[in-house]
Short mmCIF file of C-alpha atoms in Angstrom, two decimals:
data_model
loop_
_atom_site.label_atom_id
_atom_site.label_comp_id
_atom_site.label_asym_id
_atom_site.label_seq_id
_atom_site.Cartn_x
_atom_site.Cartn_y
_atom_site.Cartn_z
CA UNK A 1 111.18 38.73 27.85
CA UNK A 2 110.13 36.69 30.87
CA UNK A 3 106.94 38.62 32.55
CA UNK A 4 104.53 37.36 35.97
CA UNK A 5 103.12 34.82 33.85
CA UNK A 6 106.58 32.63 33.09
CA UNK A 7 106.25 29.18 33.64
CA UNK A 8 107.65 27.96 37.04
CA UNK A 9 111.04 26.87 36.74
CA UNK A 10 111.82 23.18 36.21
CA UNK A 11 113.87 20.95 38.57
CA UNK A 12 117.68 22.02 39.83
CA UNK A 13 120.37 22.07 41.90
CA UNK A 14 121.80 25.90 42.04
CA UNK A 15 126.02 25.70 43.16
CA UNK A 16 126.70 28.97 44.72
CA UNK A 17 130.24 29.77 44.24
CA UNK A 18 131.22 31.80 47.13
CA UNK A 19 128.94 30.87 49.22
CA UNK A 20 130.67 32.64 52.40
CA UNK A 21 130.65 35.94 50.79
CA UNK A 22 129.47 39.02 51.38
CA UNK A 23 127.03 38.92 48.06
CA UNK A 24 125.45 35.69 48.82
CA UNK A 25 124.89 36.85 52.63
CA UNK A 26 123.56 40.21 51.51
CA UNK A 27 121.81 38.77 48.45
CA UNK A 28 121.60 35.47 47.01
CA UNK A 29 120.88 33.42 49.79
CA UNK A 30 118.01 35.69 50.91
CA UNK A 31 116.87 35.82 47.00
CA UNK A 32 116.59 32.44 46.96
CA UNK A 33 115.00 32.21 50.12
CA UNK A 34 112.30 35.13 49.28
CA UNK A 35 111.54 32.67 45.82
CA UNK A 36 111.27 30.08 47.94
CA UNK A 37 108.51 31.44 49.87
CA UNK A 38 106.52 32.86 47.10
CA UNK A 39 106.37 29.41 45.45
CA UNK A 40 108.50 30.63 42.64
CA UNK A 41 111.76 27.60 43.15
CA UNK A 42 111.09 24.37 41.26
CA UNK A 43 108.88 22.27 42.50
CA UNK A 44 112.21 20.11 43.27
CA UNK A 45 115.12 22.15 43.82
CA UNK A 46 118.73 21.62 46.03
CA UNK A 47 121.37 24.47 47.10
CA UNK A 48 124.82 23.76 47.36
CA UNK A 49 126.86 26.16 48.92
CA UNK A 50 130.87 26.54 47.55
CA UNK A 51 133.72 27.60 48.41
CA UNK A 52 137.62 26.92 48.88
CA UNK A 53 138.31 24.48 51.68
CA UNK A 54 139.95 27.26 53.37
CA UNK A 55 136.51 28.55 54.00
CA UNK A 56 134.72 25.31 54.42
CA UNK A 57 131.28 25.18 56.25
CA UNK A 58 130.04 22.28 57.55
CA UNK A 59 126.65 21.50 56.89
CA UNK A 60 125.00 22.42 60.19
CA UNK A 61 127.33 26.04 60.02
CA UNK A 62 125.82 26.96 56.34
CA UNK A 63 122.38 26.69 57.35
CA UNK A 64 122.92 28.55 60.36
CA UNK A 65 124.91 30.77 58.73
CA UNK A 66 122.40 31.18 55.78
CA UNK A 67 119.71 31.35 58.20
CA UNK A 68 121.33 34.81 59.76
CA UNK A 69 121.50 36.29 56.33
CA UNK A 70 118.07 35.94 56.00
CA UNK A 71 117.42 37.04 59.18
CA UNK A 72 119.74 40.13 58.48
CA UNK A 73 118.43 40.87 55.19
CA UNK A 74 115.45 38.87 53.54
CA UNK A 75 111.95 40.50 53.31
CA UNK A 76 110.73 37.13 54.63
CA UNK A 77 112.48 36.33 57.92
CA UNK A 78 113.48 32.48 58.84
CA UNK A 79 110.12 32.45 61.33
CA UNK A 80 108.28 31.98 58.37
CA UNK A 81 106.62 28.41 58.47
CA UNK A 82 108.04 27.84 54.95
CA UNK A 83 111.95 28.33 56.19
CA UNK A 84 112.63 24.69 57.63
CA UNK A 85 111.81 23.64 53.85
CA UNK A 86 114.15 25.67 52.10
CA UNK A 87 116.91 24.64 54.97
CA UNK A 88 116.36 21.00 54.76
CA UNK A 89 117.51 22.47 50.27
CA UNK A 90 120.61 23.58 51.53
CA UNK A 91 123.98 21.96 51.89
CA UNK A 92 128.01 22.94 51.25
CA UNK A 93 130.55 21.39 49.94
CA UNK A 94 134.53 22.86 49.00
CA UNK A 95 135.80 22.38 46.15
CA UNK A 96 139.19 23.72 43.87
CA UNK A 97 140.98 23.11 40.97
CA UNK A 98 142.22 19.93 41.17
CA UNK A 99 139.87 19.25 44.01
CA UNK A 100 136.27 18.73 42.91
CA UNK A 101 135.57 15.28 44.08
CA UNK A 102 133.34 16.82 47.06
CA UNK A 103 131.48 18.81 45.33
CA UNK A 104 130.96 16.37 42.06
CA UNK A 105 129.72 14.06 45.31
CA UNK A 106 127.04 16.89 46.37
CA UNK A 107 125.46 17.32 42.77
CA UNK A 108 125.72 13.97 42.17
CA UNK A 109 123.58 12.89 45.55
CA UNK A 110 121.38 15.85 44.91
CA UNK A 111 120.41 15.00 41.61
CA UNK A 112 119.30 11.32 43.12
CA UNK A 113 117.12 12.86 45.52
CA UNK A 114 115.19 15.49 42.94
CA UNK A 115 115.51 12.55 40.46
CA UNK A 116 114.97 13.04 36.48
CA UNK A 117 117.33 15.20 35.08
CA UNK A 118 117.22 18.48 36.90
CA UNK A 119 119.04 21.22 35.14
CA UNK A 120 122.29 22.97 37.00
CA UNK A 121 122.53 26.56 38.00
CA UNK A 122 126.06 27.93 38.82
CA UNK A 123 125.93 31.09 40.39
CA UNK A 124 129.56 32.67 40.75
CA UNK A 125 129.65 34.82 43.17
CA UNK A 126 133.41 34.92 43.28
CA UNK A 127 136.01 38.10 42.93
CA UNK A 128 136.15 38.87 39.83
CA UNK A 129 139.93 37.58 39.35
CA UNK A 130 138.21 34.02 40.31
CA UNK A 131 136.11 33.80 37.24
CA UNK A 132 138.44 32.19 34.73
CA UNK A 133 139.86 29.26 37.37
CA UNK A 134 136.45 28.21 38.87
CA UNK A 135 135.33 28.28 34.87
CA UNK A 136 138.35 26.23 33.79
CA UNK A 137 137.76 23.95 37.07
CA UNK A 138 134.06 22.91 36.21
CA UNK A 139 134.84 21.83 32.49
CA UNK A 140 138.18 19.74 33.53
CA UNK A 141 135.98 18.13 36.35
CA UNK A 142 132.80 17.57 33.33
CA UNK A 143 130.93 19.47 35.37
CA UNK A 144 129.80 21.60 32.57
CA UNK A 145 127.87 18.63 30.42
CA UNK A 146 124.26 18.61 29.89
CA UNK A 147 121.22 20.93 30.73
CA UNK A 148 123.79 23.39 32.51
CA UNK A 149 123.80 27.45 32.64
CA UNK A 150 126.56 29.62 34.47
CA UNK A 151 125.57 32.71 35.92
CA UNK A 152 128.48 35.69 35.91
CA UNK A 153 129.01 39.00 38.25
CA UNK A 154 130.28 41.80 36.89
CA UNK A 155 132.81 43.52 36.02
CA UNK A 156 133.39 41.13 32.85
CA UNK A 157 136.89 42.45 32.43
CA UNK A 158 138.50 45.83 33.15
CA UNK A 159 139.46 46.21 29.57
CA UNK A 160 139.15 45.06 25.90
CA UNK A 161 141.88 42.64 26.29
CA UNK A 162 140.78 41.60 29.52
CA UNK A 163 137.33 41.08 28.76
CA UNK A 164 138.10 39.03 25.26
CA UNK A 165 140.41 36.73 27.04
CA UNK A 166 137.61 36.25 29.79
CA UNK A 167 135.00 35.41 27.14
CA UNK A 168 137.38 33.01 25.12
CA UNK A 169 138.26 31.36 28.63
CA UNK A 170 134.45 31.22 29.50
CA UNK A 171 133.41 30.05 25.65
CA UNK A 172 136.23 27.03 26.49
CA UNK A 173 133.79 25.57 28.56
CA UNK A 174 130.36 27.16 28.11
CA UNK A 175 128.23 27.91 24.75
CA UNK A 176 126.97 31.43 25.09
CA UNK A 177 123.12 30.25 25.33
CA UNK A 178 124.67 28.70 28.57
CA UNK A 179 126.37 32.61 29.75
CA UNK A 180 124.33 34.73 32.19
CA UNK A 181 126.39 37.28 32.59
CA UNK A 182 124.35 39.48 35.33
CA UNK A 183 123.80 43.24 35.88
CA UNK A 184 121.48 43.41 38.77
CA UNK A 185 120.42 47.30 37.23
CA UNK A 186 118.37 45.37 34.19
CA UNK A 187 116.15 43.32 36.73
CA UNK A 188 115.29 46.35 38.19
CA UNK A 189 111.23 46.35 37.73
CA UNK A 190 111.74 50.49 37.13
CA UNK A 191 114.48 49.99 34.81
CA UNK A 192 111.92 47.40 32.58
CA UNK A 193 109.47 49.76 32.73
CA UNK A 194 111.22 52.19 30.32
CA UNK A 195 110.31 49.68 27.53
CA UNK A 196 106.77 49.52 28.93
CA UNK A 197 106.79 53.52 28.72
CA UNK A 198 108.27 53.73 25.77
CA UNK A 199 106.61 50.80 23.32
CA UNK A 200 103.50 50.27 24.88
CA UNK A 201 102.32 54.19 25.24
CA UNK A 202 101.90 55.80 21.48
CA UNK A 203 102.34 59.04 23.29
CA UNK A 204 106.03 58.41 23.75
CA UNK A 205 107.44 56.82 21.38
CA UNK A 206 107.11 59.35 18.55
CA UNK A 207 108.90 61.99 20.25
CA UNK A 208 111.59 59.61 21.11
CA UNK A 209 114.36 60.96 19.14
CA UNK A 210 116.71 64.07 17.99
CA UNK A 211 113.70 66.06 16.70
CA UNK A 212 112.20 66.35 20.04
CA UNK A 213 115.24 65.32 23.06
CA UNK A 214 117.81 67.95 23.22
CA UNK A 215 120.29 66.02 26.22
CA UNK A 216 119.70 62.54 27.92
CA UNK A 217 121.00 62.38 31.51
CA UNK A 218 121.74 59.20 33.18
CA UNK A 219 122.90 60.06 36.98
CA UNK A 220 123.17 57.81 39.49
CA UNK A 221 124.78 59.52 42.81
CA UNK A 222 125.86 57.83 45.77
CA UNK A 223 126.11 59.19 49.17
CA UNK A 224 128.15 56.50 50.44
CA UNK A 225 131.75 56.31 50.90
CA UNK A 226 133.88 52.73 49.65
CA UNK A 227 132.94 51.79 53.13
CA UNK A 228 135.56 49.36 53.36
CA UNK A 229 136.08 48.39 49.86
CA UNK A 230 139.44 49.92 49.21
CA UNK A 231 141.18 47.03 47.83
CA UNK A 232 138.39 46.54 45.38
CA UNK A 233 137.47 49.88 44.60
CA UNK A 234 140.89 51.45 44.13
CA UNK A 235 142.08 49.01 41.67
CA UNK A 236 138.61 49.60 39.85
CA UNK A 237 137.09 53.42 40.38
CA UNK A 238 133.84 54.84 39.32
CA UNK A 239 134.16 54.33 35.98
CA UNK A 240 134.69 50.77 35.58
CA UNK A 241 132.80 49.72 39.04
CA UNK A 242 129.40 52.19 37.81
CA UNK A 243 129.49 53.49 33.83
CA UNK A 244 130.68 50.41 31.90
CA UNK A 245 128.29 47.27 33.98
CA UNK A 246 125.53 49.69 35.01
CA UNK A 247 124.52 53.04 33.05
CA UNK A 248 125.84 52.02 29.76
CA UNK A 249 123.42 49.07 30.70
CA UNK A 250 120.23 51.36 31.21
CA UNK A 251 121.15 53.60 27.93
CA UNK A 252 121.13 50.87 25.64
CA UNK A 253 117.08 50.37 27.25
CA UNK A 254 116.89 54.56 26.93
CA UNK A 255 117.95 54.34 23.38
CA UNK A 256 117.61 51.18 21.30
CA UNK A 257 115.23 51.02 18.56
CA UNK A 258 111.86 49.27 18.80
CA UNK A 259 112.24 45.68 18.69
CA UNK A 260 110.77 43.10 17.03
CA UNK A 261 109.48 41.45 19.77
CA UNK A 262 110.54 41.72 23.89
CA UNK A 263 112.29 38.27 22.93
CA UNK A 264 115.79 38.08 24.24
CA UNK A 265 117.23 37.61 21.09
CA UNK A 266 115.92 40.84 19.32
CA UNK A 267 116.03 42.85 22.59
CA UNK A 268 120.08 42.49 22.91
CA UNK A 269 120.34 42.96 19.22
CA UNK A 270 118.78 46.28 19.20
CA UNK A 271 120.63 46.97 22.57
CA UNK A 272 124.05 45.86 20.86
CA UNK A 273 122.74 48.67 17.64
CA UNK A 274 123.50 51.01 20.22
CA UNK A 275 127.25 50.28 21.36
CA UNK A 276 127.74 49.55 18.14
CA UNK A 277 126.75 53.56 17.61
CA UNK A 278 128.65 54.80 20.30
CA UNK A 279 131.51 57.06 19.67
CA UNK A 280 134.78 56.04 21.06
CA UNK A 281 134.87 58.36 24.35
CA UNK A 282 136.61 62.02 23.61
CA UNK A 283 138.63 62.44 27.61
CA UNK A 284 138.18 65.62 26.83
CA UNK A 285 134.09 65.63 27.99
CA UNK A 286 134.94 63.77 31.04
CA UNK A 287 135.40 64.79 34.29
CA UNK A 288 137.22 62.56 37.12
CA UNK A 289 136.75 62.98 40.72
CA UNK A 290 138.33 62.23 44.15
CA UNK A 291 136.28 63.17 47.54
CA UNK A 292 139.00 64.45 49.74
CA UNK A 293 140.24 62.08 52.18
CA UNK A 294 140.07 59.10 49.98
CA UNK A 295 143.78 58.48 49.89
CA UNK A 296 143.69 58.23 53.91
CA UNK A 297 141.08 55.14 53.96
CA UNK A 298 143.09 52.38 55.16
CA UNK A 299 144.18 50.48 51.87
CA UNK A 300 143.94 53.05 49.70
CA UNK A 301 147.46 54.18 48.03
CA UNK A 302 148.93 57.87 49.24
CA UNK A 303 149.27 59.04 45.86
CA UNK A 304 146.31 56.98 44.18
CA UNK A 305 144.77 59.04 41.25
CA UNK A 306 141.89 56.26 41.08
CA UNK A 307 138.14 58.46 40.74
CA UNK A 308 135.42 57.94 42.73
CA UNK A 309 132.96 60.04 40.29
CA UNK A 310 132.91 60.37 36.94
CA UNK A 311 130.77 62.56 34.36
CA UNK A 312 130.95 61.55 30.90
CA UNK A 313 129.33 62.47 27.54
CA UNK A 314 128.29 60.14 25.18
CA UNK A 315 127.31 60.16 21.54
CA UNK A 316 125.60 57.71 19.22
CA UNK A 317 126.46 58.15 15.52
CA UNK A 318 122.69 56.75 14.23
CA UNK A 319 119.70 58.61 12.77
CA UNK A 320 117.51 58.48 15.97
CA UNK A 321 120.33 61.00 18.21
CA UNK A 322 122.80 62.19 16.31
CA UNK A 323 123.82 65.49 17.93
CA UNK A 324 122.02 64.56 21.19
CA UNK A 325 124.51 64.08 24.19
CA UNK A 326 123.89 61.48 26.30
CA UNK A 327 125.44 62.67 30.06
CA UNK A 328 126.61 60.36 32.62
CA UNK A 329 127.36 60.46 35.94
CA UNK A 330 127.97 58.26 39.23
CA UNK A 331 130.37 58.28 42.56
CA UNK A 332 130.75 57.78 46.04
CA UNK A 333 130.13 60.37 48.68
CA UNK A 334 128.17 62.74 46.41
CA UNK A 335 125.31 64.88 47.51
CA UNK A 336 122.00 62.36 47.13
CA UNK A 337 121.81 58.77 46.33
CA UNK A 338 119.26 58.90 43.49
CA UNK A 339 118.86 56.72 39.99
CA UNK A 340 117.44 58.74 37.91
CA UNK A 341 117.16 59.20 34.01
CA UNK A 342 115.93 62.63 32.32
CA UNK A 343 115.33 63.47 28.88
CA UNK A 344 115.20 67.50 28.45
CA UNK A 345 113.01 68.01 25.41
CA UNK A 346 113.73 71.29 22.98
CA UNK A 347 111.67 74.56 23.97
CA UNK A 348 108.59 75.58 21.30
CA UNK A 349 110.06 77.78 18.43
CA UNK A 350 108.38 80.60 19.53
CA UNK A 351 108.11 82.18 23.05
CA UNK A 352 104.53 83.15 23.21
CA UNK A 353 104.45 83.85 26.81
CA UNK A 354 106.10 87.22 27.79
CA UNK A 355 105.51 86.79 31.66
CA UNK A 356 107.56 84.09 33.66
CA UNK A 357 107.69 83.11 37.27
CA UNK A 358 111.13 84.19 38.03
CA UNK A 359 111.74 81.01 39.80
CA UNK A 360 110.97 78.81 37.20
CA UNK A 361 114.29 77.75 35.23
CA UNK A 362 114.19 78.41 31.83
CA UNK A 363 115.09 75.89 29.21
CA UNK A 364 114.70 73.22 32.68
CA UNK A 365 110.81 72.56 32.22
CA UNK A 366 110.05 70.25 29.74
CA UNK A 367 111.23 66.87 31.05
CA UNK A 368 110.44 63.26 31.48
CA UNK A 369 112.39 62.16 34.92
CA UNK A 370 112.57 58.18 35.19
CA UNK A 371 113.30 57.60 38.87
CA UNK A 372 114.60 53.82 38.77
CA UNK A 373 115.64 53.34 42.45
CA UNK A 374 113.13 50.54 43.41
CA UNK A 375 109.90 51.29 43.65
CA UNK A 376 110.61 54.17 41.06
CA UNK A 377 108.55 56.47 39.07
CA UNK A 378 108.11 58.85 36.38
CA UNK A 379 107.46 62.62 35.88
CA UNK A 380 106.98 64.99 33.39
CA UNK A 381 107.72 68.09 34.14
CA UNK A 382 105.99 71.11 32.15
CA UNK A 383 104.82 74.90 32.05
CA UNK A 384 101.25 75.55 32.67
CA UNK A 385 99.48 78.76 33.29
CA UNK A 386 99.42 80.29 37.18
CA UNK A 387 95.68 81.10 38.34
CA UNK A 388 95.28 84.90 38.54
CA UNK A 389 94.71 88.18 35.58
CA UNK A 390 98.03 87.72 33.97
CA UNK A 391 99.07 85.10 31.46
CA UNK A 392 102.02 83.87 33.92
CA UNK A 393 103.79 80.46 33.73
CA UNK A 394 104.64 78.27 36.88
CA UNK A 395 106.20 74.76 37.01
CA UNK A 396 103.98 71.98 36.75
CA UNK A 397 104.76 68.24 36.91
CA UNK A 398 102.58 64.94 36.49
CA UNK A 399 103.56 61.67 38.41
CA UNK A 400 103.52 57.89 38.29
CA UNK A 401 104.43 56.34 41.19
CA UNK A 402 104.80 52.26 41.54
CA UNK A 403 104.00 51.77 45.06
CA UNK A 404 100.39 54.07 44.40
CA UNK A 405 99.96 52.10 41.47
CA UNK A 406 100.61 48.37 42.04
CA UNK A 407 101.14 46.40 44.94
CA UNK A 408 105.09 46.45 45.69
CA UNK A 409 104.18 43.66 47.90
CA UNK A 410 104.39 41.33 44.64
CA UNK A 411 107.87 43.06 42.99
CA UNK A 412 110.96 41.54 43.34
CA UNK A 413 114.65 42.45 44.06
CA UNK A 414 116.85 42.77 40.86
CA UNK A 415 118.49 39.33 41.74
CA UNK A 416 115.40 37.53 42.31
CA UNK A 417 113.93 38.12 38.97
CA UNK A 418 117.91 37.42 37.31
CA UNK A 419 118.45 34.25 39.07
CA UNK A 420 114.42 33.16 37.85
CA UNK A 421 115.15 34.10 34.52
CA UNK A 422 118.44 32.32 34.25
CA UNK A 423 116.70 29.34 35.47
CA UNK A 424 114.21 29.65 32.51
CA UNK A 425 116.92 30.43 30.24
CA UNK A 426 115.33 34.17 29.19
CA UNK A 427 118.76 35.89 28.34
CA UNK A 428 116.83 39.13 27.54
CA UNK A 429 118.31 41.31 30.61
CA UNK A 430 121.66 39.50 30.48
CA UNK A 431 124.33 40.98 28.83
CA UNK A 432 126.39 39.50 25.43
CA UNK A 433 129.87 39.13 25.04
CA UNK A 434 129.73 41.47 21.86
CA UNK A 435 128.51 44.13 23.86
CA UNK A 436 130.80 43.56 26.95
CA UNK A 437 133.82 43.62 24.44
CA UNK A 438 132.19 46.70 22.70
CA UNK A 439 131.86 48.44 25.77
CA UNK A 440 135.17 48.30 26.47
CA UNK A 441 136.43 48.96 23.11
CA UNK A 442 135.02 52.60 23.15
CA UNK A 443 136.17 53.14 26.42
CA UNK A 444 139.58 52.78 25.55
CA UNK A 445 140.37 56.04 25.15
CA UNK A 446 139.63 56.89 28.79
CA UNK A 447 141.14 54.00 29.86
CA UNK A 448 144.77 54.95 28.36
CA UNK A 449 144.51 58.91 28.94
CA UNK A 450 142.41 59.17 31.72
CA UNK A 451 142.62 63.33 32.87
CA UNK A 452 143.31 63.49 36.18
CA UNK A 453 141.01 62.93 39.17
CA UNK A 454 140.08 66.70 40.34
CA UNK A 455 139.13 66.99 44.22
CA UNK A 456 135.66 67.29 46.06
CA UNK A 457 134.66 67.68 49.05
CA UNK A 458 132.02 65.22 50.09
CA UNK A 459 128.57 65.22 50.22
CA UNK A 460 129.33 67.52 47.07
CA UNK A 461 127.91 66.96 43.70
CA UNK A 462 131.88 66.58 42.67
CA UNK A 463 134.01 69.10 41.20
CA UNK A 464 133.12 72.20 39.64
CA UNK A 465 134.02 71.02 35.95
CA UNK A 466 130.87 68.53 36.15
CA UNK A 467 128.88 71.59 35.73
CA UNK A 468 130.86 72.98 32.58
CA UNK A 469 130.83 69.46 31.22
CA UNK A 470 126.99 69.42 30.65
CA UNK A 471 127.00 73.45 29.80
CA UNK A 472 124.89 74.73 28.19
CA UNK A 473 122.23 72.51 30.23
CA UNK A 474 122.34 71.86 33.64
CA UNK A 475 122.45 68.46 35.84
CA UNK A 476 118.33 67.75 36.80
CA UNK A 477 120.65 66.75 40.01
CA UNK A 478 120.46 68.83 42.71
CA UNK A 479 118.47 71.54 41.06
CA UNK A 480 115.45 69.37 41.95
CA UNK A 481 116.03 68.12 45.15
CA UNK A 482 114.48 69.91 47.21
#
């Protein structure tokens, strides 16, 4: 896997499809700007915005309109004496099926001016129903030839069916060394260091398993609503939008077995060992949520059943967890937004101590907390002994923070490291089409009986039944909030 000391990238010319949209406002285009700055880019590098001709920019409106973006929401604003560099990068062109003469124009006159043979970059930043046309429109146009790499947004499919006939269209044009198929969870700098915690500290990784971990929770809470999103997110729903591209994403990091090296080939085959262990889902240990007054945000059907939370429990059928549940949970307009992974370690055979604080949980204290919202940090959470004549116990908990340990200054967004390591061709925190289609293939079950979405009220932590789902443990969420 790609670390600070990759090699720059070489030459290129990146085609951002949807180029208009919200992602590449609120992401790419400041990513790329952000690179740009910290002498990351190629040494030679050109931008060309895409889109339908519907949407056309000129070339004067997609710098100004990339300019704003970066302005709205770029660490580095425009003033920066590097911007008129990465502008002068930029240009637009429409294109569609049937229609690619424009943009075949733009990569053609933007390879002259890098000169060589600079690689391409396709970034598709399209709706997800998009993907297979804009695909099937760069290999009829031979735009696919050569030194080429396709980057794709999730969700890859909704279903097993969906998802296979996605990879055979994509696999029609593209080799899979050429498929980025991008999570922005796995370039998460907090979500990497769970390898670095785990296989670099001989502390850990012996404990690592079903002889010491009693319950692995994976819960990432959102306090926002769908804000907007209805026609998206009610055709999709926590489940599909959060579990399947995201969580099952940072469990296969939780519990893969050491690999042979941090290459990208042996780190997605020991993250593919674990879908390949994971249990079809049993609906009955999952819990579906809707926060009341969903169904009256405009676009949103009257009688929609469509979640937004879900709790699910997990189970790998391998030697290193068998019998340890793995606990999921995400949604929209829930108490905290947090990202956080615990493992709850067994309690000592025998209970030595007789006298506890009566505010310290039992069977809570022994945990390792992985916060991975950016900057992150760790925590382990233990019993130690209260000062004072009696042999008490209090909660105790030891801390490593990123931004008192490194300079943050240096990190980058999620996107920022994906797009660098696409560009390098380091697949290592992309995701394979085995392990899409596996994905989906044990979350059929769900997906053809889901149990119906039970109310909440918002700024909840969902419906009562989350609780009971995780029984006899208890959610590290909110218990530790305060």
């Amino acid at each position: 896997m790609s670390n600070g000391g990759s090699p720059r990238p070489g030459n290129h010319v990146i085609v951002l499809f949807g180029a208009t949209g919200d992602l590449a406002k609120r992401k790419l285009l400041p990513g790329l700007f952000h690179l740009h700055a910290a002498g990351l880019l190629p040494h030679e590098y050109r931008v060309i915005g895409c889109s339908p001709p519907s949407f056309a920019m000129s070339l004067e409106q997609f710098r100004a309109h990339a300019e704003q973006a970066c302005s709205d929401f770029c660490i580095t604003k425009p003033t920066d004496p590097s911007w008129p560099s990465f502008a002068e990068r930029l240009s637009f062109a429409a294109a569609e099926p049937g229609n690619t003469s424009q943009l075949e124009d733009a990569i053609q006159r933007a390879e002259k001016e890098i000169g060589g043979s600079p690689r391409r970059l396709y970034h598709l930043a399209v709706p997800p129903a998009a993907f297979t046309s804009v695909v099937g429109m760069l290999g009829e146009a031979g735009l696919n030839g050569g030194e080429t790499r396709v980057i794709i947004e999730k969700p890859f499919g909704t279903d097993l069916a969906s998802a296979r006939a996605l990879n055979q269209a994509v696999h029609a044009v593209f080799d899979e060394s050429q498929i980025f198929r991008i999570d922005h969870f796995l370039g998460k700098e907090s979500v990497d260091n769970i390898l670095a915690f785990r296989f670099a500290n001989g502390l850990f990784e012996p404990i690592w398993n079903r002889e010491h971990i009693r319950y692995v929770q994976i819960d990432v809470p959102e306090t926002l609503s769908i804000e907007g999103r209805a026609a998206f997110y009610d055709a999709t729903g926590a489940y599909r939008d959060m579990i399947v591209t995201h969580l099952f994403q940072v469990m296969g990091f939780v519990a893969m077995e050491p690999p042979v090296s941090l290459s990208a080939k042996h780190l997605r085959d020991e993250k593919e060992k674990v879908y390949e262990a994971l249990r079809p889902l049993d609906v009955g240990h999952v819990v579906r949520g809707q926060y009341t007054g969903y169904r009256s945000e405009p676009g949103v059907a009257a009688d929609s059943d469509t979640e937004t939370m879900v709790a699910v429990r997990a189970e790998l059928e391998n030697w290193r967890w068998h019998g340890v549940p793995f606990y999921l949970r995400s949604g929209k307009s829930l108490g905290a937004s947090r990202q956080v992974v615990t493992l709850g370690f067994h309690e000592p055979p025998l209970r030595m101590f007789r006298a506890h604080r009566h505010d310290t949980p039992t069977g809570r204290v022994n945990e390792i907390v992985i916060d991975f919202a950016d900057p992150g940090s760790i925590t382990t959470e233990f019993l130690a002994k209260v000062p004072g004549p009696e042999l008490a116990l209090g909660h105790s908990e030891m801390v490593f923070r990123y931004q008192d340990s490194f300079a943050t200054a240096n990190a980058l967004e999620g996107y920022e490291r994906l797009i660098l390591l696409a560009m390098v061709g380091d697949q290592a925190l992309f995701t394979r089409s085995d392990g899409v289609e596996r994905l989906w293939e044990i979350s059929a079950p769900l997906l053809d009986n889901p149990p119906p979405a039970e109310p909440y009220e918002p700024g909840s932590w969902g419906p009562a039944s989350v609780g009971k789902l995780i029984a006899p443990y208890r959610w590290h969420l909110p218990a530790h909030e305060a």
